[in-house]
Coordinates of C-alpha atoms and ligand atoms in Angstrom, one line a residue:
M27 CA 73.6 53.5 146.4
S28 CA 75.3 55.9 148.8
G29 CA 77.0 53.0 150.5
G30 CA 79.7 53.0 147.8
W31 CA 80.7 56.5 148.7
F32 CA 81.3 55.7 152.4
G33 CA 85.0 54.9 151.9
P34 CA 85.9 58.1 150.0
M35 CA 83.8 60.2 152.4
R36 CA 85.7 58.7 155.4
Q37 CA 88.9 59.7 153.6
A38 CA 87.5 63.2 153.0
L39 CA 86.7 63.4 156.7
E40 CA 90.2 62.5 157.6
E41 CA 91.5 65.2 155.2
A42 CA 89.2 67.7 156.8
E43 CA 90.9 67.1 160.2
K44 CA 94.0 68.8 158.8
G45 CA 92.2 72.1 159.2
R46 CA 91.5 71.6 162.9
Y47 CA 93.9 74.4 163.9
G48 CA 93.8 76.7 161.0
A49 CA 90.4 76.8 159.3
S50 CA 88.3 78.6 161.9
P51 CA 86.1 80.5 161.8
N52 CA 85.6 78.7 158.5
P53 CA 84.5 75.1 158.7
M54 CA 86.9 72.2 158.4
V55 CA 86.4 70.6 155.0
G56 CA 88.0 67.7 153.2
A57 CA 87.6 66.5 149.6
V58 CA 88.6 63.5 147.6
L59 CA 88.8 63.5 143.8
L60 CA 88.1 60.3 141.9
S61 CA 88.8 59.8 138.2
H62 CA 86.2 58.8 135.7
E63 CA 87.3 55.2 136.4
G64 CA 86.8 55.6 140.1
E65 CA 90.4 55.8 141.2
V66 CA 91.5 58.2 143.9
V67 CA 93.4 60.9 142.1
S68 CA 94.0 63.5 144.8
V69 CA 92.8 64.9 148.1
G70 CA 92.4 68.3 149.5
A71 CA 91.6 70.1 152.8
H72 CA 90.8 73.6 153.8
L73 CA 93.9 74.3 155.9
R74 CA 93.4 77.9 156.9
C75 CA 90.8 80.7 156.7
G76 CA 91.5 82.8 153.6
G77 CA 93.3 79.9 151.9
P78 CA 92.0 77.6 149.1
H79 CA 88.9 75.5 149.8
A80 CA 89.1 71.7 150.0
E81 CA 87.6 71.2 146.5
V82 CA 90.0 73.7 144.9
A83 CA 93.0 72.0 146.6
A84 CA 91.8 68.6 145.4
L85 CA 91.2 69.8 141.9
A86 CA 94.7 71.4 141.8
G87 CA 96.2 68.0 142.6
G88 CA 94.3 66.2 139.8
A89 CA 94.9 68.5 136.9
G90 CA 94.2 66.6 133.6
K91 CA 92.2 63.9 135.3
T92 CA 89.1 65.8 136.4
V93 CA 86.9 65.5 133.3
G94 CA 84.1 63.0 134.0
G95 CA 85.4 62.5 137.5
T96 CA 83.7 62.6 140.9
I97 CA 84.5 64.9 143.8
V98 CA 83.5 63.7 147.3
V99 CA 83.4 66.6 149.8
T100 CA 82.3 66.8 153.4
L101 CA 80.4 70.1 153.0
E102 CA 78.3 71.5 150.2
P103 CA 80.5 73.4 147.8
C104 CA 80.3 77.2 148.0
V105 CA 78.7 79.7 145.6
P106 CA 79.5 83.4 145.1
S107 CA 78.7 85.7 148.0
P108 CA 79.7 89.2 148.9
N109 CA 81.8 88.5 152.0
K110 CA 83.8 85.6 150.6
R111 CA 87.6 85.7 150.6
T112 CA 88.1 83.1 147.9
P113 CA 86.5 82.2 144.5
P114 CA 83.5 79.9 144.6
C115 CA 84.1 76.1 144.5
V116 CA 81.0 75.4 142.4
D117 CA 82.6 77.4 139.5
A118 CA 85.9 75.5 139.8
I119 CA 84.1 72.2 139.9
I120 CA 82.1 73.0 136.8
A121 CA 85.1 74.4 134.9
A122 CA 87.1 71.2 135.7
G123 CA 84.4 69.1 133.9
I124 CA 83.5 67.1 137.0
S125 CA 80.4 65.0 136.4
R126 CA 79.4 64.0 140.0
V127 CA 79.6 65.6 143.4
V128 CA 79.0 63.6 146.6
I129 CA 78.2 65.8 149.6
G130 CA 78.3 65.0 153.3
T131 CA 76.1 67.8 154.5
R132 CA 74.7 71.1 153.3
D133 CA 76.5 74.3 154.3
P134 CA 74.2 75.9 157.0
S135 CA 75.2 79.5 156.1
P136 CA 72.2 81.3 154.7
A137 CA 74.3 82.5 151.8
M138 CA 75.2 79.0 150.8
N139 CA 72.5 76.6 152.0
G140 CA 71.2 74.6 149.1
R141 CA 72.5 77.0 146.6
G142 CA 75.7 75.0 145.9
V143 CA 73.5 71.9 145.2
D144 CA 71.2 73.9 142.9
A145 CA 74.0 75.5 140.9
L146 CA 75.6 72.1 140.3
K147 CA 72.4 70.5 139.2
T148 CA 71.6 73.4 136.9
A149 CA 75.0 72.9 135.3
G150 CA 74.1 69.2 134.7
V151 CA 76.3 67.8 137.4
E152 CA 74.9 64.8 139.3
V153 CA 74.7 65.5 143.1
I154 CA 74.5 62.8 145.8
E155 CA 73.8 64.2 149.3
G156 CA 73.8 63.0 152.9
V157 CA 76.7 60.5 152.8
E158 CA 78.0 60.2 156.4
E159 CA 76.0 63.3 157.2
E160 CA 76.0 62.9 161.0
A161 CA 79.9 62.7 161.1
C162 CA 80.2 65.6 158.7
R163 CA 78.0 67.8 160.9
T164 CA 79.7 66.7 164.2
L165 CA 83.1 67.6 162.7
N166 CA 81.9 71.2 162.5
R167 CA 79.6 71.3 165.5
R168 CA 81.0 74.7 166.5
F169 CA 80.6 76.2 163.0
F170 CA 77.0 74.9 162.8
Y171 CA 76.1 76.3 166.3
W172 CA 77.6 79.7 165.5
V173 CA 75.7 80.0 162.2
A174 CA 72.5 78.8 163.8
T175 CA 72.5 81.0 166.9
S176 CA 74.9 83.9 166.2
R177 CA 76.7 82.9 169.4
P178 CA 80.0 81.1 169.8
Y179 CA 80.3 77.5 170.9
V180 CA 81.7 77.5 174.5
T181 CA 84.0 75.0 176.2
L182 CA 85.0 75.3 179.9
K183 CA 88.5 74.1 180.6
M184 CA 89.1 73.2 184.2
A185 CA 92.3 71.9 185.9
M186 CA 91.3 70.7 189.3
T187 CA 92.1 68.4 192.2
L188 CA 90.1 65.2 192.9
D189 CA 88.0 67.2 195.3
G190 CA 87.2 69.7 192.6
K191 CA 89.4 72.7 193.6
L192 CA 90.9 75.1 191.1
A193 CA 93.2 76.6 193.7
A194 CA 94.3 76.2 197.3
R195 CA 93.0 78.4 200.2
G196 CA 94.8 81.7 199.5
G197 CA 94.5 81.3 195.8
R198 CA 97.6 79.4 194.6
S199 CA 97.0 77.1 191.7
R200 CA 100.5 76.5 190.1
W201 CA 100.5 73.6 189.4
I202 CA 97.7 71.3 190.1
T203 CA 97.8 69.1 187.0
S204 CA 100.7 67.3 185.3
E205 CA 102.9 68.8 182.5
A206 CA 101.1 66.6 180.0
S207 CA 97.7 67.9 181.0
R208 CA 98.9 71.4 180.8
R209 CA 100.2 70.7 177.3
E210 CA 96.8 69.4 176.3
G211 CA 95.3 72.5 177.7
Y212 CA 97.6 74.6 175.6
A213 CA 96.6 72.6 172.5
L214 CA 93.0 73.6 173.1
R215 CA 94.0 77.2 172.8
E216 CA 95.2 76.5 169.3
E217 CA 91.7 75.2 168.4
Y218 CA 89.4 78.0 169.7
D219 CA 89.0 81.5 168.3
A220 CA 88.9 83.2 171.7
L221 CA 90.0 82.6 175.3
L222 CA 87.9 84.1 178.2
V223 CA 88.6 84.5 181.9
G224 CA 87.1 86.5 184.7
V225 CA 89.1 89.5 186.2
N226 CA 89.7 87.5 189.4
T227 CA 91.8 85.0 187.4
V228 CA 93.7 88.0 185.9
L229 CA 94.4 89.3 189.4
A230 CA 95.2 86.0 191.0
D231 CA 97.2 84.2 188.3
D232 CA 98.3 87.0 186.0
P233 CA 98.1 84.7 182.9
R234 CA 99.3 85.6 179.5
L235 CA 96.7 83.5 177.7
L236 CA 98.8 83.1 174.6
R237 CA 99.2 80.3 172.1
H238 CA 102.5 78.6 172.9
L239 CA 102.5 75.5 170.7
G240 CA 102.5 76.9 167.2
L241 CA 99.9 74.3 166.0
N242 CA 97.7 77.1 164.6
P243 CA 99.2 79.0 161.7
N244 CA 97.9 82.2 163.4
P245 CA 99.8 82.8 166.7
R246 CA 97.1 85.4 167.7
L247 CA 93.6 85.0 169.0
T248 CA 91.0 87.1 170.8
R249 CA 91.5 87.2 174.6
V250 CA 88.5 88.3 176.7
V251 CA 88.2 89.4 180.3
L252 CA 84.9 89.7 182.1
D253 CA 85.6 92.7 184.4
T254 CA 82.4 94.4 185.7
S255 CA 84.1 97.4 187.2
L256 CA 87.3 97.6 185.2
R257 CA 89.9 96.3 187.6
T258 CA 92.2 94.8 185.0
P259 CA 95.6 96.3 185.7
C260 CA 97.4 98.0 182.8
D261 CA 100.7 96.2 183.8
C262 CA 99.3 92.7 183.8
A263 CA 101.0 89.9 181.8
L264 CA 97.9 89.6 179.6
L265 CA 98.7 93.1 178.0
E266 CA 102.4 92.5 177.5
K267 CA 102.0 91.0 174.1
Y268 CA 99.3 91.8 171.5
P269 CA 97.2 94.1 173.8
E270 CA 95.1 95.0 170.8
D271 CA 93.8 91.4 170.8
V272 CA 92.3 91.9 174.3
V273 CA 88.6 92.7 174.8
V274 CA 87.5 93.7 178.3
F275 CA 83.7 93.6 179.0
C276 CA 82.4 95.8 181.8
L277 CA 79.1 97.1 183.0
E278 CA 77.7 100.4 181.8
G279 CA 78.9 103.3 183.8
S280 CA 82.4 101.8 184.7
P281 CA 85.1 104.3 185.6
A282 CA 85.8 106.4 182.5
G283 CA 89.5 107.0 183.6
R284 CA 90.2 103.3 183.8
R285 CA 88.5 102.8 180.4
R286 CA 90.8 105.4 178.8
E287 CA 93.9 103.9 180.4
L288 CA 93.1 100.5 179.0
E289 CA 92.2 101.9 175.6
R290 CA 95.5 103.8 175.5
R291 CA 97.1 100.4 175.8
G292 CA 95.2 99.2 172.7
V293 CA 92.6 97.2 174.5
T294 CA 89.0 97.2 173.3
V295 CA 86.6 98.0 176.2
V296 CA 82.9 97.1 175.7
E297 CA 80.1 98.1 178.0
V298 CA 77.2 95.6 178.4
G299 CA 74.1 95.5 180.5
D300 CA 74.0 93.6 183.7
D301 CA 72.6 90.1 184.2
Q302 CA 70.5 91.3 187.2
R303 CA 73.0 89.8 189.5
G304 CA 75.5 92.6 189.1
R305 CA 77.6 90.7 186.4
C306 CA 78.1 91.2 182.7
D307 CA 75.2 89.8 180.6
L308 CA 76.8 86.8 179.0
R309 CA 74.4 86.7 176.1
Q310 CA 75.4 90.2 175.1
V311 CA 79.1 89.3 175.5
L312 CA 78.7 86.3 173.3
R313 CA 76.7 88.0 170.7
R314 CA 79.3 90.7 170.4
L315 CA 82.1 88.2 170.1
A316 CA 80.2 86.2 167.5
S317 CA 79.6 89.2 165.3
N318 CA 83.3 89.9 165.2
G319 CA 84.0 86.4 163.8
T320 CA 84.5 84.4 167.0
S321 CA 82.8 81.0 166.5
S322 CA 84.2 79.3 169.6
V323 CA 85.4 80.3 173.0
L324 CA 87.5 78.5 175.5
V325 CA 86.7 79.6 179.1
E326 CA 89.7 79.2 181.4
G327 CA 88.2 80.2 184.8
G328 CA 87.6 81.0 187.4
G329 CA 84.9 79.1 189.3
E330 CA 82.5 82.0 189.3
V331 CA 82.7 82.4 185.5
H332 CA 82.2 78.7 185.1
W333 CA 79.1 78.9 187.2
S334 CA 77.6 81.8 185.2
F335 CA 78.1 80.0 181.9
L336 CA 76.6 76.7 183.2
R337 CA 73.7 78.4 185.0
E338 CA 72.8 80.4 181.8
G339 CA 72.9 77.3 179.6
L340 CA 75.7 78.9 177.5
A341 CA 78.4 76.3 178.0
H342 CA 78.4 73.3 175.7
R343 CA 81.3 71.3 176.8
V344 CA 83.6 70.7 179.8
H345 CA 87.2 69.7 179.3
A346 CA 88.4 68.8 182.8
F347 CA 91.9 67.7 183.9
V348 CA 91.6 66.0 187.3
A349 CA 94.8 65.6 189.3
P350 CA 95.2 62.9 192.0
L351 CA 95.4 65.6 194.8
V352 CA 93.1 66.7 197.5
L353 CA 93.4 70.3 198.7
G354 CA 90.4 70.4 200.9
G355 CA 89.3 73.6 202.6
R356 CA 86.0 75.3 202.5
E357 CA 87.8 78.5 201.3
A358 CA 89.7 76.8 198.5
T359 CA 88.3 77.8 195.0
P360 CA 85.7 75.4 193.7
S361 CA 85.8 74.5 190.0
V362 CA 82.3 75.8 189.8
G363 CA 81.3 78.6 192.3
G364 CA 78.2 80.8 192.6
P365 CA 75.4 80.0 195.0
G366 CA 74.9 76.5 193.4
F367 CA 71.6 74.8 192.8
A368 CA 69.3 73.8 195.6
S369 CA 68.7 70.2 194.6
P370 CA 70.2 67.5 192.3
Q371 CA 67.0 67.8 190.1
E372 CA 68.1 71.3 189.1
A373 CA 71.8 70.3 188.5
V374 CA 73.3 70.9 185.0
R375 CA 73.3 67.5 183.4
L376 CA 76.3 66.4 181.3
H377 CA 77.2 63.3 179.3
F378 CA 80.8 61.9 179.5
V379 CA 82.0 61.7 175.9
D380 CA 85.6 60.7 176.7
V381 CA 87.5 59.7 179.8
R382 CA 91.3 59.1 179.7
R383 CA 94.3 58.8 181.9
L384 CA 97.1 61.2 181.2
E385 CA 100.4 61.1 183.1
G386 CA 98.7 60.3 186.4
D387 CA 95.8 62.7 185.8
L388 CA 92.3 62.0 184.5
V389 CA 91.1 63.9 181.4
I390 CA 87.3 64.0 181.2
Q391 CA 85.4 65.5 178.3
A392 CA 81.7 66.0 178.8
E393 CA 78.9 67.6 176.8
V394 CA 76.2 69.6 178.5
Q395 CA 72.8 68.2 177.9
G396 CA 69.9 70.3 176.5
V397 CA 71.8 73.3 175.3
Ligands
AOF12 C1 83.6 75.0 150.5 N1 84.8 74.4 150.8 O1 86.7 74.1 151.9 C2 85.1 75.6 152.8 C3 83.8 76.2 152.6 O2 85.7 83.4 152.7 P1 85.8 82.1 152.0 O3 85.9 82.3 150.5 O4 86.9 81.2 152.5 O5 84.4 81.4 152.2 C4 84.0 81.0 153.4 C5 82.7 80.3 153.4 O6 82.8 79.1 152.5 C6 82.4 79.7 154.8 O7 81.7 80.6 155.6 C7 81.6 78.5 154.5 O8 80.2 78.8 154.2 C8 82.2 78.0 153.2 N2 83.3 77.1 153.5 N3 83.1 75.9 151.5 O9 83.0 74.8 149.5 C9 85.6 74.7 151.8 N4 85.8 75.9 153.9
ZN13 ZN1 84.3 76.7 148.6

């Protein structure tokens, strides 16, 4: 029976993609409205957090043709809840006289899970579940992970030479990869809620860590520095624009004077415990970010930070740009530093999900196994 809903659900999934840059930390959701006769009447997507939900957008486009119709939606429609920014979709669906709702996957949020389905059934609406469920869950893997663990989904972005170096001996890294690769790297910034670097990257590269492409309706995002002893300079490029979006994590007992200086610039300074190796405890860092609405983090170096995330099992994906260059040098910065593992058996295992050529570079996307 659910086979007949495959086509409209694929269309709803395509619609959902329109929210890729704006929906977060809400999930991406798409909806297709079919008339009583089974014709596609309208479609809708959740384009930006705070904006109309996919079902409401689809219903708005089908005014006058909703009675007795079917709405096909990638995620279970929402019910009233105290923290919501918009009115519940279930009410809008019932008020529009829809007689059937086809759902890709349930909403994992405790406030929603199963309640949308129950409310619709109670109102006499037919509910069909689990159409293209895997694809609907994969689409929002970050949202599902964030809801399940109260930690953000983490991707490591690396721009390296063929011999795995992020920078030459002496620290220079501009530019290793092609312009097209750098542009794809910038596009990633539009998709994640937060960017994160180690203080050594701030000191070596002086990055601004801004969104440059305008793909996301929100030009601002959380920018995070891991800085155990508060060495972030107040005159760094990172603090030139939107310093109030910057969060610096340091160890307890960091210099109070430095803390005050940064806070005067508008920066949020957060003390966390140490990870028993003298660095900030990443679990505390991630929990704190998640509780402030950060569902995904893009880590942009350096090698020591990459190592910490991988060793702790807190990185989920690697997006690597590999340039056809060899820098060599045992002092050049490796893409993953730290002490390393003692044997291949201990190595972090990944699975290549996409490998592409891009203007002379290779782009490799890999998922970390077992996290
Ligand atoms: C839907 N359709 O298109 C989306 C849903 O703050 P609000 O009002 O935007 O509600 C956010 C919650 O609604 C979000 O956490 C998730 O549980 C659900 N998202 N639900 O029926 C949509 N984006
Ligand atoms: Zn909704």
